[in-house]
Short mmCIF file of C-alpha atoms and ligand atoms in Angstrom, two decimals:
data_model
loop_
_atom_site.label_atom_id
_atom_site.label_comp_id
_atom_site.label_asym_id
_atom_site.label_seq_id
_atom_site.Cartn_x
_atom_site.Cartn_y
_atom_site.Cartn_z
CA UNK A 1 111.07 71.51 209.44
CA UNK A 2 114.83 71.88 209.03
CA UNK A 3 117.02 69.13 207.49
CA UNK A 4 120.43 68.01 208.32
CA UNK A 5 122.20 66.13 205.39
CA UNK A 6 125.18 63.70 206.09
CA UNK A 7 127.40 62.73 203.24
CA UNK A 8 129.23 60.18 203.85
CA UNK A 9 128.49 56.49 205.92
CA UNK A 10 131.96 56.23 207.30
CA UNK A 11 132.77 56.40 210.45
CA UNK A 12 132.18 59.96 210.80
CA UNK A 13 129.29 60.36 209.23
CA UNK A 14 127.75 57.75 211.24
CA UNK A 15 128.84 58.54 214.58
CA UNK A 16 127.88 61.69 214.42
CA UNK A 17 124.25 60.97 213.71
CA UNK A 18 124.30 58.18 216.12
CA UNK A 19 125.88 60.86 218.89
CA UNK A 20 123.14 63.22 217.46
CA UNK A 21 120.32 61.12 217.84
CA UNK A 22 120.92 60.43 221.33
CA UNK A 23 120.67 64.36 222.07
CA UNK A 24 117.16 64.71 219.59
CA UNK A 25 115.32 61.98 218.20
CA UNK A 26 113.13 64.18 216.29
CA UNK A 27 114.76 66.55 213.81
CA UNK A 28 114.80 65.38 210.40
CA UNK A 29 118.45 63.55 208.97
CA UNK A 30 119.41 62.25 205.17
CA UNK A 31 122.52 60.21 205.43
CA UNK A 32 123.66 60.16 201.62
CA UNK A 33 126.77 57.75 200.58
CA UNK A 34 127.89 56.63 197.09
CA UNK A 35 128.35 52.93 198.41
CA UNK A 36 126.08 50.28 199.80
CA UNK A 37 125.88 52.46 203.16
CA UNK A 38 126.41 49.39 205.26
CA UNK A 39 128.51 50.16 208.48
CA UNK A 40 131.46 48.15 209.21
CA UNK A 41 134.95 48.59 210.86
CA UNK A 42 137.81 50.11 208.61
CA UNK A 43 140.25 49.16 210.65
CA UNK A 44 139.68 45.14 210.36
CA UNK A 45 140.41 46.05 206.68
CA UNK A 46 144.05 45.37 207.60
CA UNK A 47 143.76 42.76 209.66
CA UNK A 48 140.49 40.47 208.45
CA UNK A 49 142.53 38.49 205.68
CA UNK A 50 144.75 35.97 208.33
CA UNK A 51 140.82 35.73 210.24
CA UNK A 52 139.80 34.77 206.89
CA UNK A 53 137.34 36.72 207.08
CA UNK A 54 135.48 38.35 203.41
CA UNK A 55 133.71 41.29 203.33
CA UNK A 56 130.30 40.59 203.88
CA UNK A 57 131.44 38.81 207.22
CA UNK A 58 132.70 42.34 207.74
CA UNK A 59 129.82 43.98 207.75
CA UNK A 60 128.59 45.07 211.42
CA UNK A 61 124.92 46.31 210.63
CA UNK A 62 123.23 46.49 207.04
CA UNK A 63 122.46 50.07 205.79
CA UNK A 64 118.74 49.19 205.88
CA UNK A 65 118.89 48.69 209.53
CA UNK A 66 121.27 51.45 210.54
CA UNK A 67 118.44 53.47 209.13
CA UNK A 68 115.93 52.30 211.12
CA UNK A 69 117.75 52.04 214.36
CA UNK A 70 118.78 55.64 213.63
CA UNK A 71 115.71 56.62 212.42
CA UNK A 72 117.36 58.65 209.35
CA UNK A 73 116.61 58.32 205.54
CA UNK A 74 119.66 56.60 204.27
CA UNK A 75 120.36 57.08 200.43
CA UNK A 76 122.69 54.71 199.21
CA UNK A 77 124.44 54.69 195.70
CA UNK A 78 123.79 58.04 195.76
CA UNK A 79 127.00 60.11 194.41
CA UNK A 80 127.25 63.74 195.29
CA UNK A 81 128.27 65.87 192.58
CA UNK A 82 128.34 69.69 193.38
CA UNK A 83 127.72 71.18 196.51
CA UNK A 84 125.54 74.82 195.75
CA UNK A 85 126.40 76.87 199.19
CA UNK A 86 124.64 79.72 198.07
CA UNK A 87 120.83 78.33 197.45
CA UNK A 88 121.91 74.91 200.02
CA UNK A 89 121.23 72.51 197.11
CA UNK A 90 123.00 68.90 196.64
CA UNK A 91 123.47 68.08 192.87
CA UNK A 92 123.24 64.16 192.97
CA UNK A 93 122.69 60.91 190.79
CA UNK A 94 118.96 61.00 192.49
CA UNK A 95 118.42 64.45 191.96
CA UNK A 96 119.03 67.70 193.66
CA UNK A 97 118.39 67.48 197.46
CA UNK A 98 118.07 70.56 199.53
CA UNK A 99 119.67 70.86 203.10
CA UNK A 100 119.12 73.77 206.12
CA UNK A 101 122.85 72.11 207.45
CA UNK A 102 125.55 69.77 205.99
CA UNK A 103 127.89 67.41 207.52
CA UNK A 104 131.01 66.38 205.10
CA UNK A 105 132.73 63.03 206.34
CA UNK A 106 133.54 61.73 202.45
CA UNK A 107 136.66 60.25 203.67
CA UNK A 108 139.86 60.10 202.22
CA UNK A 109 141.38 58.59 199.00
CA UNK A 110 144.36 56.28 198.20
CA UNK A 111 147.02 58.45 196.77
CA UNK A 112 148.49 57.06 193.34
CA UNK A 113 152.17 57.05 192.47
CA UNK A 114 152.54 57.43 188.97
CA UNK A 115 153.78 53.69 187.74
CA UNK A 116 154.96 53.15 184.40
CA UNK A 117 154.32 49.36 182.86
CA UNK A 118 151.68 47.78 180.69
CA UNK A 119 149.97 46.60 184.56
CA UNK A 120 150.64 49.57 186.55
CA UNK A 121 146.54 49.92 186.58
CA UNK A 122 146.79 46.38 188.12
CA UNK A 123 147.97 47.63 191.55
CA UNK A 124 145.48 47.78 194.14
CA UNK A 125 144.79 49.58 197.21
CA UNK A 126 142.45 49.26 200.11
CA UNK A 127 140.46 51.77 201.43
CA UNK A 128 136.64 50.64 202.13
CA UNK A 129 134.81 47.08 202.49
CA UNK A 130 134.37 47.00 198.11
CA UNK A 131 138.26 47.71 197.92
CA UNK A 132 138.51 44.59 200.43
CA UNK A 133 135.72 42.61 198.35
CA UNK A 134 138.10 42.76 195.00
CA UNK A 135 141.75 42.83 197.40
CA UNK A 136 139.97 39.31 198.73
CA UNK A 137 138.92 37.88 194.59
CA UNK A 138 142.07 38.79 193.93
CA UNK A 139 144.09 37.15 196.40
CA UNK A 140 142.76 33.65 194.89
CA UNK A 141 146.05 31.35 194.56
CA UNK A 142 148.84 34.65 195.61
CA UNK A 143 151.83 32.90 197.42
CA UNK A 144 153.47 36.43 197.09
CA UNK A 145 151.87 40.12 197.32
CA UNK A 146 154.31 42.95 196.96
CA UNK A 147 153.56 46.15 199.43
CA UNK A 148 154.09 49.30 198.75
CA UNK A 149 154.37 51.46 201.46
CA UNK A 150 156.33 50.74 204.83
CA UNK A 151 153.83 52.96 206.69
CA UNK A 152 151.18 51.73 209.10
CA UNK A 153 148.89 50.54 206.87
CA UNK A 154 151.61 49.02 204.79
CA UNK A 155 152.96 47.33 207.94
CA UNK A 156 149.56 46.19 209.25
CA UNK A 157 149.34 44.39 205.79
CA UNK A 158 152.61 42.95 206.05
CA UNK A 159 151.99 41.35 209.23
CA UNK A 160 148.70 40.02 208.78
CA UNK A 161 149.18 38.69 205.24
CA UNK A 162 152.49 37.04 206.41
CA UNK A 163 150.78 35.27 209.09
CA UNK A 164 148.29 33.83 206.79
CA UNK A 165 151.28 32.04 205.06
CA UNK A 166 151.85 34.74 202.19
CA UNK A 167 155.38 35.55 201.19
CA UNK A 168 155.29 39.77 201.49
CA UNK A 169 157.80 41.96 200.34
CA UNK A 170 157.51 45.89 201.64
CA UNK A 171 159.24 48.42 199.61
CA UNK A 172 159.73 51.84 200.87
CA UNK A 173 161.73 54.57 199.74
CA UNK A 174 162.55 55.37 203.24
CA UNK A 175 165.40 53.74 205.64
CA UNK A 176 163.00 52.42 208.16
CA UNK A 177 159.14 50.98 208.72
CA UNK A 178 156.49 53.60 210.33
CA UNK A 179 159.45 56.47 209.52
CA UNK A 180 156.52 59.11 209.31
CA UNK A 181 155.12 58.09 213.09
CA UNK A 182 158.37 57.12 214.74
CA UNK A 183 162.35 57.90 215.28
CA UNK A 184 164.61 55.48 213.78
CA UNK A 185 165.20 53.42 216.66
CA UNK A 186 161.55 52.55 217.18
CA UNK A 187 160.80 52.00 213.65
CA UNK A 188 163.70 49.89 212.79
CA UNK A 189 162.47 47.53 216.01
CA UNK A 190 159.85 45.62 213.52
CA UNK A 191 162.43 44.79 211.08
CA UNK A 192 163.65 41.83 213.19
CA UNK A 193 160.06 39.94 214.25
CA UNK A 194 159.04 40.75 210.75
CA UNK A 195 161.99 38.67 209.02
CA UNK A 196 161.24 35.93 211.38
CA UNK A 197 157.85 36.02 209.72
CA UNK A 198 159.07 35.98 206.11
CA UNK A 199 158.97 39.83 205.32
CA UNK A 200 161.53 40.21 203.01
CA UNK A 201 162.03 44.45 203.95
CA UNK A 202 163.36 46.77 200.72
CA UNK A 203 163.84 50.13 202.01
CA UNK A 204 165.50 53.12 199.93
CA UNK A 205 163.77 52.17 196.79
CA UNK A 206 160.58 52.86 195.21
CA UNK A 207 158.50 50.95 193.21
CA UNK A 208 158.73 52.35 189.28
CA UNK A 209 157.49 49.70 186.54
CA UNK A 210 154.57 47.13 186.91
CA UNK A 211 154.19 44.90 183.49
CA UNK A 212 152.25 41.42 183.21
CA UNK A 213 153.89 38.35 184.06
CA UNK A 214 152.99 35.33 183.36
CA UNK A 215 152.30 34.22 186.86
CA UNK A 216 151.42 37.80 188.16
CA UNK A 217 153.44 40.72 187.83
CA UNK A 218 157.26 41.44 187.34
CA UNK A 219 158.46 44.75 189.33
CA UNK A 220 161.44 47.10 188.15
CA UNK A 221 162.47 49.42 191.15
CA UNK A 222 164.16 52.46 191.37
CA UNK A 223 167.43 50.93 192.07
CA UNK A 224 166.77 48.54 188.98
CA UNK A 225 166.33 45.66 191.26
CA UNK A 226 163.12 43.43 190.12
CA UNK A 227 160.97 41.21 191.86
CA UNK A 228 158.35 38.77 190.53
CA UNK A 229 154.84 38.69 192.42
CA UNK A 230 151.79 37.45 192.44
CA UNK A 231 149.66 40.78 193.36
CA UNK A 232 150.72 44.86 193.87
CA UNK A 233 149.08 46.54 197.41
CA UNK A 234 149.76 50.57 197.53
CA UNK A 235 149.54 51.75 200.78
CA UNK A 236 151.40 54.60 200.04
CA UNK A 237 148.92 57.31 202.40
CA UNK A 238 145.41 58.64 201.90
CA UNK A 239 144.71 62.40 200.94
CA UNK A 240 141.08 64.02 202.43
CA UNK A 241 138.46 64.09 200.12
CA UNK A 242 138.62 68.02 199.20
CA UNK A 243 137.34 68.07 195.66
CA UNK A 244 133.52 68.89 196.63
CA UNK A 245 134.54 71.59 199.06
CA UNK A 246 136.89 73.04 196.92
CA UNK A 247 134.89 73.36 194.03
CA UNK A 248 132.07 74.59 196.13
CA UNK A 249 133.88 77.74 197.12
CA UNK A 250 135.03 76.46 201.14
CA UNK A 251 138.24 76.65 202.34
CA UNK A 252 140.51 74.04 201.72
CA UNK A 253 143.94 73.57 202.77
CA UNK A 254 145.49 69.85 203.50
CA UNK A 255 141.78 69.05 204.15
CA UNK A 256 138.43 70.85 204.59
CA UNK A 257 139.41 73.56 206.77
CA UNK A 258 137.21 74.14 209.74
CA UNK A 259 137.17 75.40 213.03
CA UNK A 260 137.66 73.34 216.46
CA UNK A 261 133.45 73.65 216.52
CA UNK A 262 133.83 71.77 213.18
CA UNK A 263 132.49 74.32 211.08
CA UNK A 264 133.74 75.48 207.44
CA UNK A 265 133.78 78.64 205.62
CA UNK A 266 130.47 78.39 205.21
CA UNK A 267 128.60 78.92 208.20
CA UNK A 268 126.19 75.98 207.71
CA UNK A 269 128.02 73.16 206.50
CA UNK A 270 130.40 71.59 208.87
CA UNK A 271 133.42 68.34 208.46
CA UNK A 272 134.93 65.47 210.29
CA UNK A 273 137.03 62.59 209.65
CA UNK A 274 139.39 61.95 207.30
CA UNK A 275 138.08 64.57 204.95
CA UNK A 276 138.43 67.38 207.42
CA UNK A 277 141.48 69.74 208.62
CA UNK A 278 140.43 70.74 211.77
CA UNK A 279 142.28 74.21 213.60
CA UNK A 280 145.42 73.44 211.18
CA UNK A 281 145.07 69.62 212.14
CA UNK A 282 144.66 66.00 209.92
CA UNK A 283 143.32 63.46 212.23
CA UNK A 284 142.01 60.21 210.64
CA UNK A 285 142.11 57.81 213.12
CA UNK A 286 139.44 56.50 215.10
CA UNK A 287 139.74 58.46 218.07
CA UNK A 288 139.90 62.01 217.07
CA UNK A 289 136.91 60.72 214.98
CA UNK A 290 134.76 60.22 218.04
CA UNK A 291 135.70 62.82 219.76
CA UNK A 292 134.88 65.22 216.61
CA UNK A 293 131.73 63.64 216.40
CA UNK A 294 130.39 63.81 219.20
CA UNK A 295 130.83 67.57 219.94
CA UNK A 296 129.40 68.21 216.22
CA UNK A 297 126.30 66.33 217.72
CA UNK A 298 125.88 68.83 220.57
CA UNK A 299 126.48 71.71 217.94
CA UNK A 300 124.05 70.39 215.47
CA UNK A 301 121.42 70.05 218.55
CA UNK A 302 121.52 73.88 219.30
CA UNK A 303 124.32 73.73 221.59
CA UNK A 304 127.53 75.14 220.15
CA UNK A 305 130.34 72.79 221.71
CA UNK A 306 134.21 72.96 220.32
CA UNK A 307 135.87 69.44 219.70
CA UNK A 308 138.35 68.87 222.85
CA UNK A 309 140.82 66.16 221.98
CA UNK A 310 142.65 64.38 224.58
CA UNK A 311 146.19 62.59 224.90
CA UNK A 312 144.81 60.03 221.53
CA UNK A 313 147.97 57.18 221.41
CA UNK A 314 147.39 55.12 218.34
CA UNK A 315 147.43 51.37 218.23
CA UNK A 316 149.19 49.85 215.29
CA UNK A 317 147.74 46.22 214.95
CA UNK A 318 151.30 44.31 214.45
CA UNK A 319 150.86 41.57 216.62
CA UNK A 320 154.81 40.35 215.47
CA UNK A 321 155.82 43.42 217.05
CA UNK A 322 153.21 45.47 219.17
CA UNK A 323 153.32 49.13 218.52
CA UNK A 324 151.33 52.58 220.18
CA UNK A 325 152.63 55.83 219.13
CA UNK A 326 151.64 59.18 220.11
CA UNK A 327 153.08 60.90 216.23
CA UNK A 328 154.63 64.69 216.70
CA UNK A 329 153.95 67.01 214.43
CA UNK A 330 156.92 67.28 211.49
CA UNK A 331 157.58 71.26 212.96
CA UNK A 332 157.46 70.33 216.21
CA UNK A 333 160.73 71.48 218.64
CA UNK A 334 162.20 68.51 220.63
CA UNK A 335 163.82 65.60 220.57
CA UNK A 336 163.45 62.05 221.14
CA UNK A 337 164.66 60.61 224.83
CA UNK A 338 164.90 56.44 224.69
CA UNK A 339 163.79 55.89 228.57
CA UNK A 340 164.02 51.97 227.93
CA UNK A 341 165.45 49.68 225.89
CA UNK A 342 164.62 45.91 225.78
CA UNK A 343 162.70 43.43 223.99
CA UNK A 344 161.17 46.73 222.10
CA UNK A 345 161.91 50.55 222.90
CA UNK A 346 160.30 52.99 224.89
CA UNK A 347 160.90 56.52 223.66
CA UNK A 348 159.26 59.97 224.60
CA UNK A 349 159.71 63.38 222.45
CA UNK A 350 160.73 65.96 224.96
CA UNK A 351 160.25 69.68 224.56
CA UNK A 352 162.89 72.15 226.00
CA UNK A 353 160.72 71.97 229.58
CA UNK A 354 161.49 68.43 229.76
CA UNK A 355 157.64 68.10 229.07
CA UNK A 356 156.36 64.74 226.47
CA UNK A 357 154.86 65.84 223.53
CA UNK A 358 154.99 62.53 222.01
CA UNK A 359 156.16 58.96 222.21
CA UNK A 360 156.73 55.67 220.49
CA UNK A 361 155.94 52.61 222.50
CA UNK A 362 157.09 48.84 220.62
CA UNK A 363 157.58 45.48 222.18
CA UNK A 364 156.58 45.27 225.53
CA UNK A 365 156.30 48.60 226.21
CA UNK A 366 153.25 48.99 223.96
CA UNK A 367 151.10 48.28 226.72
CA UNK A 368 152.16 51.50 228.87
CA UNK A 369 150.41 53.47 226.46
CA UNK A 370 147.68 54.35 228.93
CA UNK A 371 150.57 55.42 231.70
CA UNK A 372 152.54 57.48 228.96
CA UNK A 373 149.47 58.93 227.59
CA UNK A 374 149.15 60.50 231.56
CA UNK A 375 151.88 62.29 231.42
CA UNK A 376 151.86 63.53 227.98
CA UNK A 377 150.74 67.17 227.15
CA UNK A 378 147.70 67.46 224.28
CA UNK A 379 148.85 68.96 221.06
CA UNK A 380 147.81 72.53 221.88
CA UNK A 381 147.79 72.75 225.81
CA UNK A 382 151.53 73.05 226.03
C1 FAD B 401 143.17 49.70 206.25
C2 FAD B 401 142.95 50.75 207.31
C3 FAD B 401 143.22 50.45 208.64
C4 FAD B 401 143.01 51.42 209.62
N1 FAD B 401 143.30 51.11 210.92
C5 FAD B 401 143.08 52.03 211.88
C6 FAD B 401 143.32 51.74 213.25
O1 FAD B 401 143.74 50.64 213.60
N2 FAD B 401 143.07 52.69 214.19
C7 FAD B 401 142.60 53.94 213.85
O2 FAD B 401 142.39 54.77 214.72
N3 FAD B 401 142.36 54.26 212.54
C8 FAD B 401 142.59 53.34 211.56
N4 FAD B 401 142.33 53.65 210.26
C9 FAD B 401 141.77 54.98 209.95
C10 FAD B 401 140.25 55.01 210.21
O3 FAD B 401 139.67 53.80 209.83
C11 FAD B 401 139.66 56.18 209.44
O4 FAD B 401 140.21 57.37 209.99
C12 FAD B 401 138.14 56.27 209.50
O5 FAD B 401 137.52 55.03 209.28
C13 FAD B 401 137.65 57.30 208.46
O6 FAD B 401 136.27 57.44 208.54
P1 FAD B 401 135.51 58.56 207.66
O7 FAD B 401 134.07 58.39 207.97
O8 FAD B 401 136.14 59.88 207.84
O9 FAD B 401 135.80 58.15 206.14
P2 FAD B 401 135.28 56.91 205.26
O10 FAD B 401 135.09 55.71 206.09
O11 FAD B 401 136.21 56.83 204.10
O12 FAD B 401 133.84 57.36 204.75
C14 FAD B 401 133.67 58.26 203.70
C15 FAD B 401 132.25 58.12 203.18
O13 FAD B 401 131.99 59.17 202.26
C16 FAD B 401 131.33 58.63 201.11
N5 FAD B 401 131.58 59.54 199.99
C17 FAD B 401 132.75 60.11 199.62
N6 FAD B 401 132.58 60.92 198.57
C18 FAD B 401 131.26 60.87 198.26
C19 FAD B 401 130.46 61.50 197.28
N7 FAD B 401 130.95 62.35 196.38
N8 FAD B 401 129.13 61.21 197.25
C20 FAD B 401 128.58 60.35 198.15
N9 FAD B 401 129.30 59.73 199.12
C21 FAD B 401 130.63 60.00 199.17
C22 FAD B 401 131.96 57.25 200.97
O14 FAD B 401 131.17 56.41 200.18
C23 FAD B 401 131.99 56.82 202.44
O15 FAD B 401 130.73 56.32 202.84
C24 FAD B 401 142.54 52.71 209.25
C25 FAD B 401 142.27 53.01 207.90
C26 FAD B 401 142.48 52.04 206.93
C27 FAD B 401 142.19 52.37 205.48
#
């Protein structure tokens, strides 16, 4: 009977067995993931502390019962090690595993900056529910966390730690917040509503020494400035998890390279999510997820389906200043329009034809995202 093998219990590599098992209840699934497998929402990661919420209240549905429900044979704690494409062999910490097809969705990691400073290893990101578990211990007694990162991660961080009553300070070598989603005049809109909630915004420097202080950690940054805090969060961007792939022979480019059916170099093991680069394109947001994921389903049930992704706006949770952004890719030719200007902007990126390939929505225009996503073009279609 032929086996499909999962790695990964993310979002992708749930969804997509969910999706699948709606089409076939019967073929035979292994869901393998090197944590605790339980499913949960990665997005409240940014947004749970103010709720007060730890991880465990995070947790959505157990990995024992996802199993059941999904009828699969979930392996938790189970680290993949090398991927052998020619004989279809996993090389795990249980053991080698066979597979007929494979589904990557291993996610993304943090990326690093190199820090100098007898505590740079102190600085913490957060990436998955255990990241959250040890963000949450240490948290214990912070009046003042230090951000890294002005980007939307960093920012939904900022606002959601500053509304619990925590002093934040951002610091971002760039001139404005969400600079690699928005034009200036949308991004510099949350400097304002983020002051008011005691943000204290330092933009054109970079963070470059962490040492031990006594109560926390003392900061030197690029400019020489230093700041005293009580905890270090990098949210500095996630790179796909490649390293598997890579080493297993598949293409690999920004991510796992596959086609718009989500299939790799290798005819027989496909990718999603944050670990995948799919026809040229990063997507890891929720949306594109589900949309991936549920044409893999229809693929991995005999019928071969491309991924079709639609006008996908995405929501950045800043309730201080509301946010929806449809990003444009770095090459792409336009130019921002501002088509309102009030207690937020609205701003669309026009092509030569006058056509939106884009737009950044703050204030009280974030909730025309649905209208603007109508009469945007999809990445692709233009
Ligand atoms: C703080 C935060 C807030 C976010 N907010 C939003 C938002 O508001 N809206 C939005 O659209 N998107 C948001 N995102 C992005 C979105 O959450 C991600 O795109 C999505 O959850 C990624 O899912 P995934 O399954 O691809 O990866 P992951 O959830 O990272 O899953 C990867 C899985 O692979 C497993 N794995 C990796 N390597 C191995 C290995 N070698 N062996 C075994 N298992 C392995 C991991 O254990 C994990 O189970 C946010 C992301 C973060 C970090």
């Amino acid at each position: 009977m032929e086996s499909i093998v999962v790695l990964g219990s993310g979002l992708a590599g749930y969804t997509v067995v969910r999706e699948l098992r709606k089409l076939d209840g019967d073929i035979a699934v292994t869901l393998l993931s090197r944590d605790d497998g339980d499913f949960y929402s990665k997005p409240m990661l940014s947004n749970a502390y103010a709720q007060r919420k730890d991880a465990t209240g995070l947790v959505q549905t157990p990995a024992a019962q996802m199993a059941r429900q999904l009828g699969i044979q979930l392996r938790s704690r189970c680290e993949v090690n090398a991927i052998d494409a020619t004989n279809k062999r996993l090389h795990t910490s249980h053991g080698v595993l066979a597979y007929d097809r494979l589904v990557l969705a291993a996610g993304a990691d943090p990326i690093r900056i190199p820090l100098q400073g007898d505590a740079a290893d102190a600085v913490l990101s957060v990436n998955d529910i255990a990241d959250y578990a040890r963000f949450r211990a240490a948290m214990q007694g912070v009046k003042h966390i230090a951000i890294m990162g002005g980007g939307l991660i960093g920012c939904e961080f900022a606002n959601d730690l500053a509304a619990a009553g925590v002093a934040v300070s951002v610091i971002d070598p760039g001139a404005y917040p969400l600079a690699s989603l928005m034009p200036e005049l949308a991004g510099t809109q949350l400097v304002q509503p983020f002051a008011a909630l005691g943000v204290d915004w330092r933009f054109g420097v970079s963070v470059s020494r962490v040492d031990a202080a006594p109560a926390g950690y003392a900061l030197t940054l690029s400019d020489g400035s230093r700041l005293q805090t009580g905890l270090v969060l990098s949210a500095v961007g996630l790179r796909p998890r490649t390293g598997l792939a890579k080493a297993a022979g598949l293409a690999v480019n920004r991510g796992i390279v596959v086609d718009a059916k989500l299939r790799s170099s290798e005819r027989d093991i496909y990718a999603l999510g944050d670990c995948a680069e799919i026809d040229g394109r990063v997507l890891p947001f929720v949306l594109p997820i589900m949309h991936a994921a549920r044409a893999l389903a229809k693929t991995l049930a005999g019928d071969e389906t491309p991924a079709a992704f639609p006008v996908m706006p995405v929501v950045v949770k800043t309730p201080a200043h509301p946010v929806a952004v449809l990003p444009v890719a770095r090459d792409a030719a336009g130019e921002w329009c501002t088509l309102a200007n009030g207690n937020g902007v609205k701003m669309a990126f026009m092509d030569a034809a006058g056509r939106i390939g884009g737009f950044a929505l703050t204030g009280e225009y974030a909730a025309e995202r649905n209208e603007m996503a109508k009469l945007a073009i999809v990445p692709g279609q233009g």
